[in-house]
Every structure is written in C-alpha cells, then in structure tokens.
Short mmCIF file of C-alpha atoms and ligand atoms in Angstrom, two decimals:
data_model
loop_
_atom_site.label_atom_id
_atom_site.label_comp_id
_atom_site.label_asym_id
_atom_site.label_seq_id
_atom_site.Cartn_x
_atom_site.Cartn_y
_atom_site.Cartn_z
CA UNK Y 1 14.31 9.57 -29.38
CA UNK Y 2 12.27 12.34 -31.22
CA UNK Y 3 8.82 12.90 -30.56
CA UNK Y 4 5.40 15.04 -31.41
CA UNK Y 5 5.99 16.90 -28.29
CA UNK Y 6 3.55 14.46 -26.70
CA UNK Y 7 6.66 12.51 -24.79
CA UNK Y 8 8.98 13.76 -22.41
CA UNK Y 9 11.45 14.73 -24.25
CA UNK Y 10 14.92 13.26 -24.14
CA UNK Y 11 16.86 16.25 -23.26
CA UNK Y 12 14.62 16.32 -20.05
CA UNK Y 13 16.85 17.18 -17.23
CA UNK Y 14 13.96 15.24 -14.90
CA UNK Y 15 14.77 11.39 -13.23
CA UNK Y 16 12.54 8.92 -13.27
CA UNK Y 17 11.66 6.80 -10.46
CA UNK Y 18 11.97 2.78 -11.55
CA UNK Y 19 12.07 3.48 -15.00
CA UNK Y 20 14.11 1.27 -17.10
CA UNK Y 21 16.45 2.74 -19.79
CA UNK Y 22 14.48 0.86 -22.48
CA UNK Y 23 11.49 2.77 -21.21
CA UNK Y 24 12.87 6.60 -21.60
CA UNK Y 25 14.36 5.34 -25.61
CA UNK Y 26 10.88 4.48 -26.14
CA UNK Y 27 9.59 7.69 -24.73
CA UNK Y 28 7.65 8.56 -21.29
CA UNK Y 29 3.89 9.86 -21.59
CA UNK Y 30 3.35 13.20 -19.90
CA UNK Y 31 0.45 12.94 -17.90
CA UNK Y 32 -0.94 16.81 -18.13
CA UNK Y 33 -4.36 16.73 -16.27
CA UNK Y 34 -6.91 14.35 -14.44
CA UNK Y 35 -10.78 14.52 -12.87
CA UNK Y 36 -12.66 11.93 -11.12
CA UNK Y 37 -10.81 8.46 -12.23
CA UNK Y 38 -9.58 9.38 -15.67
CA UNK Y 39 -6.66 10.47 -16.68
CA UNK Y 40 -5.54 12.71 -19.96
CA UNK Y 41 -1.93 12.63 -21.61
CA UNK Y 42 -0.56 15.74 -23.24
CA UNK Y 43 -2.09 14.40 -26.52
CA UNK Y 44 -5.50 14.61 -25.11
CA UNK Y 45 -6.30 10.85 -25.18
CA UNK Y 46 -8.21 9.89 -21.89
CA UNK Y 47 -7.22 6.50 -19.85
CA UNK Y 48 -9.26 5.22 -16.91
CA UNK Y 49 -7.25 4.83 -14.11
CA UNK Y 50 -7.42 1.30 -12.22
CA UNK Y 51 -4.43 2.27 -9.90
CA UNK Y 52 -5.29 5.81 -8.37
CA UNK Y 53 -2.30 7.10 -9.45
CA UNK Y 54 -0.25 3.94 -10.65
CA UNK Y 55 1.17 3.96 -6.96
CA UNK Y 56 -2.37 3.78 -5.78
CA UNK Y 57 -3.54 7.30 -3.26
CA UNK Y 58 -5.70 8.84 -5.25
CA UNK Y 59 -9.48 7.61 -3.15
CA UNK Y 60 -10.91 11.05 -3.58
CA UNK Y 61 -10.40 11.17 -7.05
CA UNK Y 62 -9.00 14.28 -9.41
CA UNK Y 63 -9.86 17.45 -9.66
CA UNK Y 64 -11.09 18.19 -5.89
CA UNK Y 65 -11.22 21.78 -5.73
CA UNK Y 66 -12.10 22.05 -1.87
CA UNK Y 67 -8.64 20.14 -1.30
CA UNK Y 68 -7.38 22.81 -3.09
CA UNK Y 69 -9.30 25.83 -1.08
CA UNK Y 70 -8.16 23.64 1.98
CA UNK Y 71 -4.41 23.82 0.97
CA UNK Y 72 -4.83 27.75 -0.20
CA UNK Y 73 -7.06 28.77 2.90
CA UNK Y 74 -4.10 26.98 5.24
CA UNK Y 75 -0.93 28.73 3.12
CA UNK Y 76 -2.22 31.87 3.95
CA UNK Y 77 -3.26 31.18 7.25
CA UNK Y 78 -0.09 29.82 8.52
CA UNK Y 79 2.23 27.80 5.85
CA UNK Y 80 4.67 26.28 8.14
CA UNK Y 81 6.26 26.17 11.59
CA UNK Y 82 8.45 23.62 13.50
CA UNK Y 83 7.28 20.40 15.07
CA UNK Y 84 9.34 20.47 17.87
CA UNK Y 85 8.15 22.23 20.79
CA UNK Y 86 5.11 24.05 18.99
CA UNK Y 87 1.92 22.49 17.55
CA UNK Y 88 -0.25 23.72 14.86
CA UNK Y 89 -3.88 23.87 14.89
CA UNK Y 90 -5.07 21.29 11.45
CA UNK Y 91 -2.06 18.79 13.31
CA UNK Y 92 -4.03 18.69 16.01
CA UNK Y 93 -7.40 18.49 14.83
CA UNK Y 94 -6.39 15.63 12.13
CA UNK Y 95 -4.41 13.40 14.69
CA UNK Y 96 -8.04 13.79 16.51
CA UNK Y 97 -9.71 12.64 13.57
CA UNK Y 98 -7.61 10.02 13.30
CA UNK Y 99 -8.29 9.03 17.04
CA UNK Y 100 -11.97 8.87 16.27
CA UNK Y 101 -11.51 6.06 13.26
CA UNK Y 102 -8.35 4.14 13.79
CA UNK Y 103 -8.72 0.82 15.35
CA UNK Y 104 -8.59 0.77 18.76
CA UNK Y 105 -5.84 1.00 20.97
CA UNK Y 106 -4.49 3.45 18.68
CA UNK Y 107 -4.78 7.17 20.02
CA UNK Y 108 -1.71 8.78 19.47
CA UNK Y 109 -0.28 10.55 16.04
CA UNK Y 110 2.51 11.85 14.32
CA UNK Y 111 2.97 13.05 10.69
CA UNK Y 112 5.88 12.76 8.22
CA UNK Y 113 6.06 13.19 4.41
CA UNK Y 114 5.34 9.68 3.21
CA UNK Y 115 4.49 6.21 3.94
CA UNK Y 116 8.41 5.48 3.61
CA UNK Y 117 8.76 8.21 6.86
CA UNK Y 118 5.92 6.63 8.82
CA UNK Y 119 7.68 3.35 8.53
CA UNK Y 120 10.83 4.49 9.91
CA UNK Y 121 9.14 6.50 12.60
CA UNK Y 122 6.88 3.13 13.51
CA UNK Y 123 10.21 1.49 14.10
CA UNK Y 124 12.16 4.37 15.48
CA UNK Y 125 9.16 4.63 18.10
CA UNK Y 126 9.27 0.64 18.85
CA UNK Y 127 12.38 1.28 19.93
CA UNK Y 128 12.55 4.08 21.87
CA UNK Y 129 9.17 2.50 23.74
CA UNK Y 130 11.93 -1.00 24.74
CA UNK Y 131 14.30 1.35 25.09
CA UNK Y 132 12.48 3.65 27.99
CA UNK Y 133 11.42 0.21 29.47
CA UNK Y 134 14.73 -0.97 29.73
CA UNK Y 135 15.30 -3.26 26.85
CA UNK Y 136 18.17 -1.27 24.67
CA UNK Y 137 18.90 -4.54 23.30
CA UNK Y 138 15.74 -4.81 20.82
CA UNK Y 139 16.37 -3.44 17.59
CA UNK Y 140 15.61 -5.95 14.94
CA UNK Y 141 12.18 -6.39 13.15
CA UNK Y 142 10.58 -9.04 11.67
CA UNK Y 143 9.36 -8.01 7.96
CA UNK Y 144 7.68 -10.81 5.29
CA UNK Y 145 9.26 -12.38 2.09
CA UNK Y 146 8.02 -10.37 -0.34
CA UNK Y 147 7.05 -7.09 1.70
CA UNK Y 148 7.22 -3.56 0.70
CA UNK Y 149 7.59 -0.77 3.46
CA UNK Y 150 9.19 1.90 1.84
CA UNK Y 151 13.11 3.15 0.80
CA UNK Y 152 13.87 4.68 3.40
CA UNK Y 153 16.85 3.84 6.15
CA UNK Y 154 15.96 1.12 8.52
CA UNK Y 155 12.77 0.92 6.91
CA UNK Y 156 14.61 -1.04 3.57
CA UNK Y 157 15.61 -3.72 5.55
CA UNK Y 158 12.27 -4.71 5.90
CA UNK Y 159 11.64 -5.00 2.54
CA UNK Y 160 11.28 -8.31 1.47
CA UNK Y 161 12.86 -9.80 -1.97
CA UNK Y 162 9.52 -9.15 -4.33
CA UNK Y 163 11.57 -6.31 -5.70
CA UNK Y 164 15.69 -6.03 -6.36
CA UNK Y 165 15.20 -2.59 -4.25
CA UNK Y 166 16.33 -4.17 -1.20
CA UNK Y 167 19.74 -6.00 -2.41
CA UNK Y 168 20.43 -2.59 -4.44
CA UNK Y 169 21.00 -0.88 -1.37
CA UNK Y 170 23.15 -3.63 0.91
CA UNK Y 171 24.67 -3.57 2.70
CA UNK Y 172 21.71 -1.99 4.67
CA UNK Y 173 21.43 -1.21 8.41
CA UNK Y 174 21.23 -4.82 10.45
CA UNK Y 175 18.56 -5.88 12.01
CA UNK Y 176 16.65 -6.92 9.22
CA UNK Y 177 14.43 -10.83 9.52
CA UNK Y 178 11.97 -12.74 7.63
CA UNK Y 179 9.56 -14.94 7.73
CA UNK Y 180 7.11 -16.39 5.08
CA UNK Y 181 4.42 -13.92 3.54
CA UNK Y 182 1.06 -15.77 3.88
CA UNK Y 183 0.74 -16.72 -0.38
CA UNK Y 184 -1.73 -19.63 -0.01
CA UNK Y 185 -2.22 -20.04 -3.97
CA UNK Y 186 1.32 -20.39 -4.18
CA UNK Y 187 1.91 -21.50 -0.60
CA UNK Y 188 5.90 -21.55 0.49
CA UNK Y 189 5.33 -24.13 2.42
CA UNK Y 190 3.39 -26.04 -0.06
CA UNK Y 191 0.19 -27.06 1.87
CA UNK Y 192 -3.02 -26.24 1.06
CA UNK Y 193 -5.62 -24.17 3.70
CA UNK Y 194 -7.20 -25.10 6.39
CA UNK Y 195 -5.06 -28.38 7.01
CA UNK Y 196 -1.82 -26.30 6.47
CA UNK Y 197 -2.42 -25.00 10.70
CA UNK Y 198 -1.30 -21.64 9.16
CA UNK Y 199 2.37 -22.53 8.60
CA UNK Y 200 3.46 -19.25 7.97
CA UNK Y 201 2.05 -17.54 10.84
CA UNK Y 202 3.26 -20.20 13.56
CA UNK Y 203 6.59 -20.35 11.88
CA UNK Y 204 6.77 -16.82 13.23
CA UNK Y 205 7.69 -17.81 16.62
CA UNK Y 206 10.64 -19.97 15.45
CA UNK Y 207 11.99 -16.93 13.54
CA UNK Y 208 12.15 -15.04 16.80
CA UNK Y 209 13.51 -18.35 19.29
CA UNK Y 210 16.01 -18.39 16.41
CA UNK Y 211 16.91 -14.77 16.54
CA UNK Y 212 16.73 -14.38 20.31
CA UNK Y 213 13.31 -12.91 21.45
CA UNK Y 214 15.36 -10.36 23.71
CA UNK Y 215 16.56 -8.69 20.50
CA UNK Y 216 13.37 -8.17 18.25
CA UNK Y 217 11.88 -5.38 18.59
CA UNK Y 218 9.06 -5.34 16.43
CA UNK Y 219 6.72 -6.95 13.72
CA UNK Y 220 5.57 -5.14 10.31
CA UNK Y 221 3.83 -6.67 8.27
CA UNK Y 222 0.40 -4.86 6.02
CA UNK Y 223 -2.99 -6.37 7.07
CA UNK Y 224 -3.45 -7.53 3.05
CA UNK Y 225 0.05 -7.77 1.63
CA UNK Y 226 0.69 -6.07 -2.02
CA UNK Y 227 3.29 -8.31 -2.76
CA UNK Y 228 1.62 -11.41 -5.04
CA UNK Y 229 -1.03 -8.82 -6.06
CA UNK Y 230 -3.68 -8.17 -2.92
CA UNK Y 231 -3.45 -10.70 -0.80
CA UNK Y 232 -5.12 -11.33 1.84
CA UNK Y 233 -4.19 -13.73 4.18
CA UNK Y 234 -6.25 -16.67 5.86
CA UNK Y 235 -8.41 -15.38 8.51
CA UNK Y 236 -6.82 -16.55 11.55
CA UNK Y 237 -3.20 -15.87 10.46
CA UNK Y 238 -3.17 -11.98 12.64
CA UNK Y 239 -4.62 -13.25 15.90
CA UNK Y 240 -1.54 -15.64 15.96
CA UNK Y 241 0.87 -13.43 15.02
CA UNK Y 242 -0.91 -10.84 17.79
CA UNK Y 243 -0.31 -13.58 20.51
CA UNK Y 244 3.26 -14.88 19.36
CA UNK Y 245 3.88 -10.80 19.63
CA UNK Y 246 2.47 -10.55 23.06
CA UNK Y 247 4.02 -14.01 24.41
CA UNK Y 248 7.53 -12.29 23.60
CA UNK Y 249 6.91 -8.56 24.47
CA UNK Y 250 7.32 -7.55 20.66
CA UNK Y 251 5.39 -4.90 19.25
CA UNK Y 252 2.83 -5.17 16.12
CA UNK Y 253 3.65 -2.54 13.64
CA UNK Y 254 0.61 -2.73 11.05
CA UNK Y 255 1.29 -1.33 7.77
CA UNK Y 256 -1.67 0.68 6.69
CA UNK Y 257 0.07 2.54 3.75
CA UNK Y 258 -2.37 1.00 0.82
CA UNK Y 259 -5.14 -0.51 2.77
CA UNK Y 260 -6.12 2.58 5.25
CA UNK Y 261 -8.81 4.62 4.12
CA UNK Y 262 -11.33 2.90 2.33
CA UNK Y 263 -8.89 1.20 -0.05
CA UNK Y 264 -10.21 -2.27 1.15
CA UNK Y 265 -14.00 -2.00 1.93
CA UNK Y 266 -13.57 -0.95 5.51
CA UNK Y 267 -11.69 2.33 7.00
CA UNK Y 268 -8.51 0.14 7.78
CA UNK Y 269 -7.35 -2.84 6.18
CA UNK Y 270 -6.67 -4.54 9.83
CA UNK Y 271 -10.28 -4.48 10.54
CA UNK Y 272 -10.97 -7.21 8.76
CA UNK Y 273 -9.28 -9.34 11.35
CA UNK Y 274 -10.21 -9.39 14.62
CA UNK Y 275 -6.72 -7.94 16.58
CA UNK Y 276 -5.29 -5.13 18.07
CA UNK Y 277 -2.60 -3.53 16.64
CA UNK Y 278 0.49 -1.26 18.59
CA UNK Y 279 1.40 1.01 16.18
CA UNK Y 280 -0.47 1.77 12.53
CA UNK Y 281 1.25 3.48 9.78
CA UNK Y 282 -0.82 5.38 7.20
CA UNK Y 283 0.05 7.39 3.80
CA UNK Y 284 -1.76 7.65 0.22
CA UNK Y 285 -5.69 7.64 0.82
CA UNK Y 286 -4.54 10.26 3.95
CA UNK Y 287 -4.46 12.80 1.20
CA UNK Y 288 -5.67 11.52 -1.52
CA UNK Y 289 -1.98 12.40 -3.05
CA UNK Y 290 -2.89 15.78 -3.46
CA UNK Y 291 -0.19 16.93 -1.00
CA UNK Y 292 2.35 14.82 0.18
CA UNK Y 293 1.70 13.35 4.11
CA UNK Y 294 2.83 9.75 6.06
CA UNK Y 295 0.77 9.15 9.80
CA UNK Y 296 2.34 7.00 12.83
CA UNK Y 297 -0.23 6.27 15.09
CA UNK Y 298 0.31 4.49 18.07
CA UNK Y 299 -1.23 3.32 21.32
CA UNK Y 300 -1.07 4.77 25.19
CA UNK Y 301 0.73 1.98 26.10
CA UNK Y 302 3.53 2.05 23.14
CA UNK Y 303 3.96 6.47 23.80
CA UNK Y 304 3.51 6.50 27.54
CA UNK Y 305 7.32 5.32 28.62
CA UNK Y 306 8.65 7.55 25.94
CA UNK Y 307 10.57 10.58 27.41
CA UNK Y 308 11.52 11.95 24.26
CA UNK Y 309 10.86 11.26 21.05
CA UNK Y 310 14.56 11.82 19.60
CA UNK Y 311 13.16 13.00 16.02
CA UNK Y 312 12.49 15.80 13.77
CA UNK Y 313 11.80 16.10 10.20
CA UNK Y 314 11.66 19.63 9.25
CA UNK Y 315 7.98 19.30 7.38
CA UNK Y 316 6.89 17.13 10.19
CA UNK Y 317 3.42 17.86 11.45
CA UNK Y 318 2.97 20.41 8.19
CA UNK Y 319 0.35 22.44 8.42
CA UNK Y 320 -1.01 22.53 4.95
CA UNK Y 321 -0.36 18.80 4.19
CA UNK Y 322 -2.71 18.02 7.21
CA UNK Y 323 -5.14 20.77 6.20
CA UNK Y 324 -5.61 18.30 3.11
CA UNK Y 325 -5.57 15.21 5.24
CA UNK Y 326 -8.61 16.86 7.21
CA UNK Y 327 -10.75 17.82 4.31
CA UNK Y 328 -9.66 14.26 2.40
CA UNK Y 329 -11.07 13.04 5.29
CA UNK Y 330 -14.22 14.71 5.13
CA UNK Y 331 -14.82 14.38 1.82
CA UNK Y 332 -14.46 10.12 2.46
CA UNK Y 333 -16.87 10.33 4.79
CA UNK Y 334 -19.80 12.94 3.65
CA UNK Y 335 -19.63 10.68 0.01
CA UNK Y 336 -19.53 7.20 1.63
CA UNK Y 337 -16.60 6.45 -0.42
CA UNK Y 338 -15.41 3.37 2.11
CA UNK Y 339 -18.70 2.33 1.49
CA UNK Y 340 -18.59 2.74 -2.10
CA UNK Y 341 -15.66 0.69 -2.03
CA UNK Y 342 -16.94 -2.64 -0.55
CA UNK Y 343 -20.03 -1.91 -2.84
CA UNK Y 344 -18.17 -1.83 -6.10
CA UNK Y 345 -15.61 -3.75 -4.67
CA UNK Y 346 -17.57 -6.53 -4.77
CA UNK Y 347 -19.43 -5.71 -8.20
CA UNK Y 348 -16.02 -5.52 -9.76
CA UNK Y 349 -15.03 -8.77 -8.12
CA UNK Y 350 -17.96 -10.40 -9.50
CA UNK Y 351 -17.25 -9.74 -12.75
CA UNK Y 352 -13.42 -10.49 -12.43
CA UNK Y 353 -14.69 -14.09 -11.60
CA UNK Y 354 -15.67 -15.04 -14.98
CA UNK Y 355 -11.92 -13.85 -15.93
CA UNK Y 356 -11.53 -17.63 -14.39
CA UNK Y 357 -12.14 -19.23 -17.84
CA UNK Y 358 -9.87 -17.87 -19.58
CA UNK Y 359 -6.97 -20.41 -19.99
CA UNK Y 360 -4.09 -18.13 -18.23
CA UNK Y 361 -6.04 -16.99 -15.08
CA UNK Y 362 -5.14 -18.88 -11.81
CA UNK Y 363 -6.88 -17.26 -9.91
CA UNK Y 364 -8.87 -14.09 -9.05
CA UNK Y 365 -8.77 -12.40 -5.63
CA UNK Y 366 -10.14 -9.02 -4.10
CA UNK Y 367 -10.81 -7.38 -0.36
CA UNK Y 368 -13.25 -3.99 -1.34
CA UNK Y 369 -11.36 -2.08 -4.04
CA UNK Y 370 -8.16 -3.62 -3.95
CA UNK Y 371 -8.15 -6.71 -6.39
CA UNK Y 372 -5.95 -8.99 -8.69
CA UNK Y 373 -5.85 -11.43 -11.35
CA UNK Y 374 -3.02 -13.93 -10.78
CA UNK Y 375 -2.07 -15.47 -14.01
CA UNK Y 376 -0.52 -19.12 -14.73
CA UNK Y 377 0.99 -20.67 -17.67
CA UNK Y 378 0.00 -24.08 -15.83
CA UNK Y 379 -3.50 -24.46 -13.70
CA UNK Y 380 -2.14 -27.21 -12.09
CA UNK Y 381 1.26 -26.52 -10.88
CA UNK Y 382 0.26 -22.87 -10.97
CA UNK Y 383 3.41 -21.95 -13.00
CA UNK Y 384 4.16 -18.19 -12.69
CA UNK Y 385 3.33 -16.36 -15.81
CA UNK Y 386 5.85 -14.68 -17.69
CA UNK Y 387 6.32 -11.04 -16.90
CA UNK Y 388 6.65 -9.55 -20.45
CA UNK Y 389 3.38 -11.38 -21.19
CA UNK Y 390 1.63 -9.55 -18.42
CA UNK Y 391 3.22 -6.13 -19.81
CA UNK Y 392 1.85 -7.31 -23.16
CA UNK Y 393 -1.15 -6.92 -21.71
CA UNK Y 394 -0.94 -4.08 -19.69
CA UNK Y 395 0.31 -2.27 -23.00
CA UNK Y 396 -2.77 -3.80 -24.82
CA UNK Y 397 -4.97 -2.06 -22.34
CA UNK Y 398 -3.76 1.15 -22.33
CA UNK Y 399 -3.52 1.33 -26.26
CA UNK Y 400 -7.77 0.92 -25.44
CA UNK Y 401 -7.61 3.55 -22.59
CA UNK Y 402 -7.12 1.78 -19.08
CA UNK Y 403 -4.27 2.08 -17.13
CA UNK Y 404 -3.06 -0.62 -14.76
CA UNK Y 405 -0.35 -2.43 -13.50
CA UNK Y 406 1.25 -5.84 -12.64
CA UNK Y 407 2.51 -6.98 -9.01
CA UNK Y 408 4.62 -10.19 -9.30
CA UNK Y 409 2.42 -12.93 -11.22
CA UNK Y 410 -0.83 -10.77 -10.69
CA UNK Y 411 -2.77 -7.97 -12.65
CA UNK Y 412 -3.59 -5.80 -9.52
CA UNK Y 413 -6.00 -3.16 -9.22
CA UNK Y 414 -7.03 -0.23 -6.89
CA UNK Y 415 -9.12 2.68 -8.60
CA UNK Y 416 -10.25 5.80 -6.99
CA UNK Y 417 -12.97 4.95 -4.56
CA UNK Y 418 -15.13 7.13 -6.30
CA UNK Y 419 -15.69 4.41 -8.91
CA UNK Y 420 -18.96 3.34 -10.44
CA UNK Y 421 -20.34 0.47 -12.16
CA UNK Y 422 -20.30 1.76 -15.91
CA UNK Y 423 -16.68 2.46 -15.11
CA UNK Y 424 -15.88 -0.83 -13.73
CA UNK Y 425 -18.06 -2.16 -16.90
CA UNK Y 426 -15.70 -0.66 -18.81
CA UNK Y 427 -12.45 -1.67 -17.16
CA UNK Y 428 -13.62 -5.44 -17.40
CA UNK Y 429 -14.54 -5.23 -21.32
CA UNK Y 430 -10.90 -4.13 -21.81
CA UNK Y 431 -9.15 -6.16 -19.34
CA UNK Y 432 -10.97 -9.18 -21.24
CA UNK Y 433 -10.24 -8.29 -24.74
CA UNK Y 434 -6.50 -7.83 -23.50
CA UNK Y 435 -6.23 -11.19 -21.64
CA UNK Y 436 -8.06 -12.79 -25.08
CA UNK Y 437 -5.75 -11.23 -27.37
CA UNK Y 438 -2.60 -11.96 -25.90
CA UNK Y 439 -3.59 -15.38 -25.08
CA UNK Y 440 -3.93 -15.77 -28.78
CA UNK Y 441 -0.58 -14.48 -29.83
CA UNK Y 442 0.40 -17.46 -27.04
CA UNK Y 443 -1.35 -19.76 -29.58
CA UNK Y 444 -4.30 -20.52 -26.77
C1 LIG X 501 2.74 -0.90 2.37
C2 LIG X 501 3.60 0.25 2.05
N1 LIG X 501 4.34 0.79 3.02
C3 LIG X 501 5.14 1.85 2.79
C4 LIG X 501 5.23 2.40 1.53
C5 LIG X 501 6.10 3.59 1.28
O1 LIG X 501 5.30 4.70 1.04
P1 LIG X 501 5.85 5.94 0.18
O2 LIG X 501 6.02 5.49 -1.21
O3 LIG X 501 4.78 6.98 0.37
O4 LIG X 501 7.13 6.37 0.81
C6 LIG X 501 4.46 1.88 0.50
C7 LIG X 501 4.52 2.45 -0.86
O5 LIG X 501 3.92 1.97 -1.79
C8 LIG X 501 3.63 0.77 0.76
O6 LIG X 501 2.91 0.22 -0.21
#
C-alpha cells in the first residue's frame, strides 16, 4: 500500500482495534483534528460525525477548551495518587454529582478507566454484596443474546453473540447465561407486541429456575440495547425483569455505558422506564472521551454488607480523568445538551420517517439522539439486509462527508448532543442520496 501521506502508512508500527486486514491494504484515514461535530482527515476534507466518535462519547462535542483547562488545572494540582486508602478531592466531588442525577437508589460511586472496567466492577461488586450476605454460591449473570458489555474478564461472558468477540476468547470464565434480547421487529419468539405478554422478559424467570436461582448473581442488561441498532424495548419489559430480580434476590445491573448522559433524551437511558435499578454502570458521555473514565454506581443497600471491596486498579478514582468528568458534566448541564437531545432527537427522527419509502427500509426507530434505520431486502418477512450493502452505503456517505456506522441489520446513529437542525438537515440529504443510490445499483 503506498499513499499521499494522507493514510496511515503501512510501515505503521500502531494496531488497530477491529480492523480487518482488507481494511489496512486499502489504507486507514488519519483523523488529525475535530470541533463541535465535524471531523477533519489529514487531507483536510471535513466529515460530520453521526457517531460521536464512531464508538459514540463524544456529547460535548470537539474542541472544548475548558475540558482541557480542567485536565491542565488538575495535573498540576495533583496528577495522581492511589485509590486505596486515600481519596482525592474531584473523586469526591464527581461521585457527588453523580449522586445528585443518577436514578434513585443509586448513591454510591466508583471510577475505573472504561465502560469495559465498570462492567467488571458492577459484577465483581454483585458478588461481593451475596457474598457478605452469605450467598458465596452466586456467581453467574444473566446477559441478552446479542449484548455488548465490554472485553474485559468476566465481563465477556456477558457478551451476547451480535459480535464473534465473545467465541474469540472461549473458553471464557463460567458463569456466563442468556436470555432473549427484546427485538420486537424481528421478534425471537416470533409474536408480534402487545399480544406477545412480553415473551422475552417472562422467559427470564425460566432462565434462572433452569440455572438454579441460588447461583445467579446478577442481571445486565442496557436500558435500550445497541445490539439490532437502538432498541428500545416494549415499555413494560424492565418492571418485569425488576420483579423476577427481586422474587429471586438477584441484583439489576443496568448498563448505562451509551445511554447515560443525555445520549437518549433524558440524563439516563433507564429513566424512561419506570424501575429501580441496583447498580448503574456509566462510561463515554462521562467525559465526553476527552480523557479516558468508566463509573459503578450502586445503591446503600447493594455497598452496605460489603466489608471490603477486594479491588484496585492503579488509575482508579484518577484525579484528572474525574476533573474532566466534573466539568463534562457542567458543561451538559449549563448548555441543556440532554435537552437538546430529545429536541433534535425527535426532529431527526421525524425526518428519518420518510426514509420509510424507500424500498429497503424496514423500519426506523429512535429514543432522543440515539437512532437507526433497520434495513430489509423483504418488507414482509423482514429479511436481514446484506452487510456489504449497508457498508456500500456507509462508504457512499462518507465519500459526501458523513460518517456513520452499521449495527447488525441497522444504520445507527448517535451524534454529539450539541447537534442542530441544519446539521441534522444535512445528515438526512446524504443518508437519502446514499440509500437511493445503492438501491439502484440493487436494480430497485
Ligand atoms: C453498553 C456497553 N457496555 C460496555 C462497553 C464497554 O465500554 P468500553 O469500550 O469503554 O470499555 C460498551 C462499549 O461500547 C458498551 O456499549
């Protein structure tokens, strides 16, 4: 592979995450510089970006230089000690920020490097709370087909089979169970809402008869699941898994990763439903992605038997990472940016509608700024769509300046929640043209 100088070049000694080898002959952009929700390559050509980051933190938007005077202000100040046995002063005052706008019962926080280390730490606390109470026995937790929770340890065996991540790494740690994700335009079960008495949530409580209810520990599951592209499950599907959870002493880990902080129209994606979680796990929109930062947060009832909490990550509780998480947070609130995202979350969704016409689009789904297209080659039987098709059209867009991305048979997008409507104007004009053209080259 040669190049202008505008592509990594192929003597790069740097490895790509999930990047085929097909992808690095063909040659990898260099992304060199952002502000607000564009993006520029190293050649100077400027994409919109309608996934925050491709991986989707970015809520702020680029270019934030008080996140910036945050993280200086704090390196100078004090740039890191231990979180074992010593606290720092912006860990403290973000886990009481947090306190003021999580969802009740949750009080209690903890920080870690990711939303991968939150996971494990949600689970790693589930345990030690049945383990102070007596139950040693509980260790396995029930995860969704077609989850995501991260690559870490015990968090992988929660993931469900969306992506080959999961069988890549088996054999993994045991403990690992499924049940159905909550898909209703492609339901598992094959029934159609209301009548379907929300299969996939009761079916919940066989999973755990099945696996003995004095082993599970715990339940992890995201309020509105990536997995099919931003779904969003049928409204009473949470309060039954909450009660099936209670009924057998197993705690609710809800995965707040994507939909905390704005990303869905309200401050956390589990507010949409009316239940009470046990232990939330947060990442991304916690710092914007300017520095790198995970939450646990959990309630009285889950830390209160703990002893101990038998961890330690060396950047745990970092001071500087939650120096940006405080000012991210500020910066959310002062601009109205959760607001701003059910606002144009719903503009945008509006105008995804008419996307409906077009003979490949199934269906069109979105909660605030977190939306998809789900694409068919059949309307009826709802046929998925081929996946080089959909990277046909991703490719088309970018070639016009948008970037996005495709999650299983869906076009899925979450821009910064700084977004406005010319922007959004824009993204649907070339999201259109894309779908059009390629549906042409299909002969439609
Ligand atoms: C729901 C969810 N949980 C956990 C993770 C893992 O977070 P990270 O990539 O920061 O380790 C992700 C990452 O996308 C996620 O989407």
């Amino acid at each position: 592979m040669s190049n202008n100088g505008n592509l990594m070049d192929e003597t790069s000694h740097l490895v790509l995450h999930r990047t085929p080898r097909s992808e690095l002959q063909k040659g990898i952009t260099v992304i060199s510089k952002a502000k607000g929700a564009y993006v520029f390559d190293r050649a100077g050509n400027r994409y919109l970006d309608l996934n925050a980051g491709a991986t989707r933190p970015v809520h702020v938007g680029y270019g934030r230089e008080e996140i910036a005077q945050a993280v200086y202000d704090q390196c100078c100040e004090l740039s890191y000690y231990t979180p074992c046995m010593f606290a720092n002063e912006p860990a403290i005052k973000l886990a009481e920020l947090l306190s003021e706008i999580a969802p009740p019962p949750i009080d209690r926080f903890t920080f870690e490097c990711d939303g991968s280390e939150a996971v494990e730490s949600a689970m790693k606390l589930a345990k030690h709370h049945h383990y102070y109470n007596g139950n040693k026995g509980r260790y396995k937790i029930i995860s969704r087909v077609g989850a995501y929770h991260g690559v870490n340890g015990i968090g992988v065996r929660a993931l469900g089979v969306v992506l080959p991540m999961r069988q890549m790494m088996e054999p993994i740690a045991p403990g690992g169970v499924f049940a159905q994700s909550p898909y209703c335009y492609r339901c598992p079960y094959n029934l159609s809402y209301p009548n379907c008495d929300i299969a996939c949530a009761r079916a919940v409580e066989k999973v755990i008869e099945f696996e003995d209810p004095d082993l599970v520990s715990a339940f992890i599951g995201e309020p509105i699941q990536q997995g099919f592209g931003a779904y969003r499950p049928p409204r009473e599907y949470w309060s039954i898994i909450r009660e099936v959870c209670d009924k057998y002493g197993i705690l609710l880990i809800i995965d707040e990763v994507i939909c905390g902080f704005g990303r869905t129209g309200k401050m956390f994606g589990i507010q949409h439903f009316d239940i009470k979680p046990d232990l939330l796990t947060m990442a991304k929109g916690l710092t914007s992605g300017y520095v790198p930062l995970g939450a646990v947060g959990c309630s009285n009832k889950v830390i209160e038997p703990i002893e101990t909490f038998m961890h330690i990550h060396t950047y745990g509780n970092h001071p500087v990472s939650c120096a940006a998480g405080i000012k991210n947070l500020q910066i959310l609130k002062e601009e109205k940016l959760v607001e701003n995202s059910e606002k144009m979350g719903a503009y945008f969704l509006e105008k995804l509608q008419e996307f409906t016409s077009h003979p490949t689009v199934g269906e069109v789904r979105g909660t605030g700024l977190w939306l998809a297209v789900d694409f068919t080659t059949d309307k009826k039987t709802r046929a998925p769509f081929p996946a080089e098709r959909l990277n046909n059209i991703i490719t088309r867009a970018r070639r016009k300046g948008l970037l996005t991305r495709f999650m299983g048979p869906a076009l899925e997008f979450a821009p910064p929640l700084i977004i406005q409507k010319d922007e959004i104007d824009e993204a649907v004009r070339i999201l259109n043209e894309s779908i059009s053209e390629e549906e042409k080259d299909m002969g439609l």
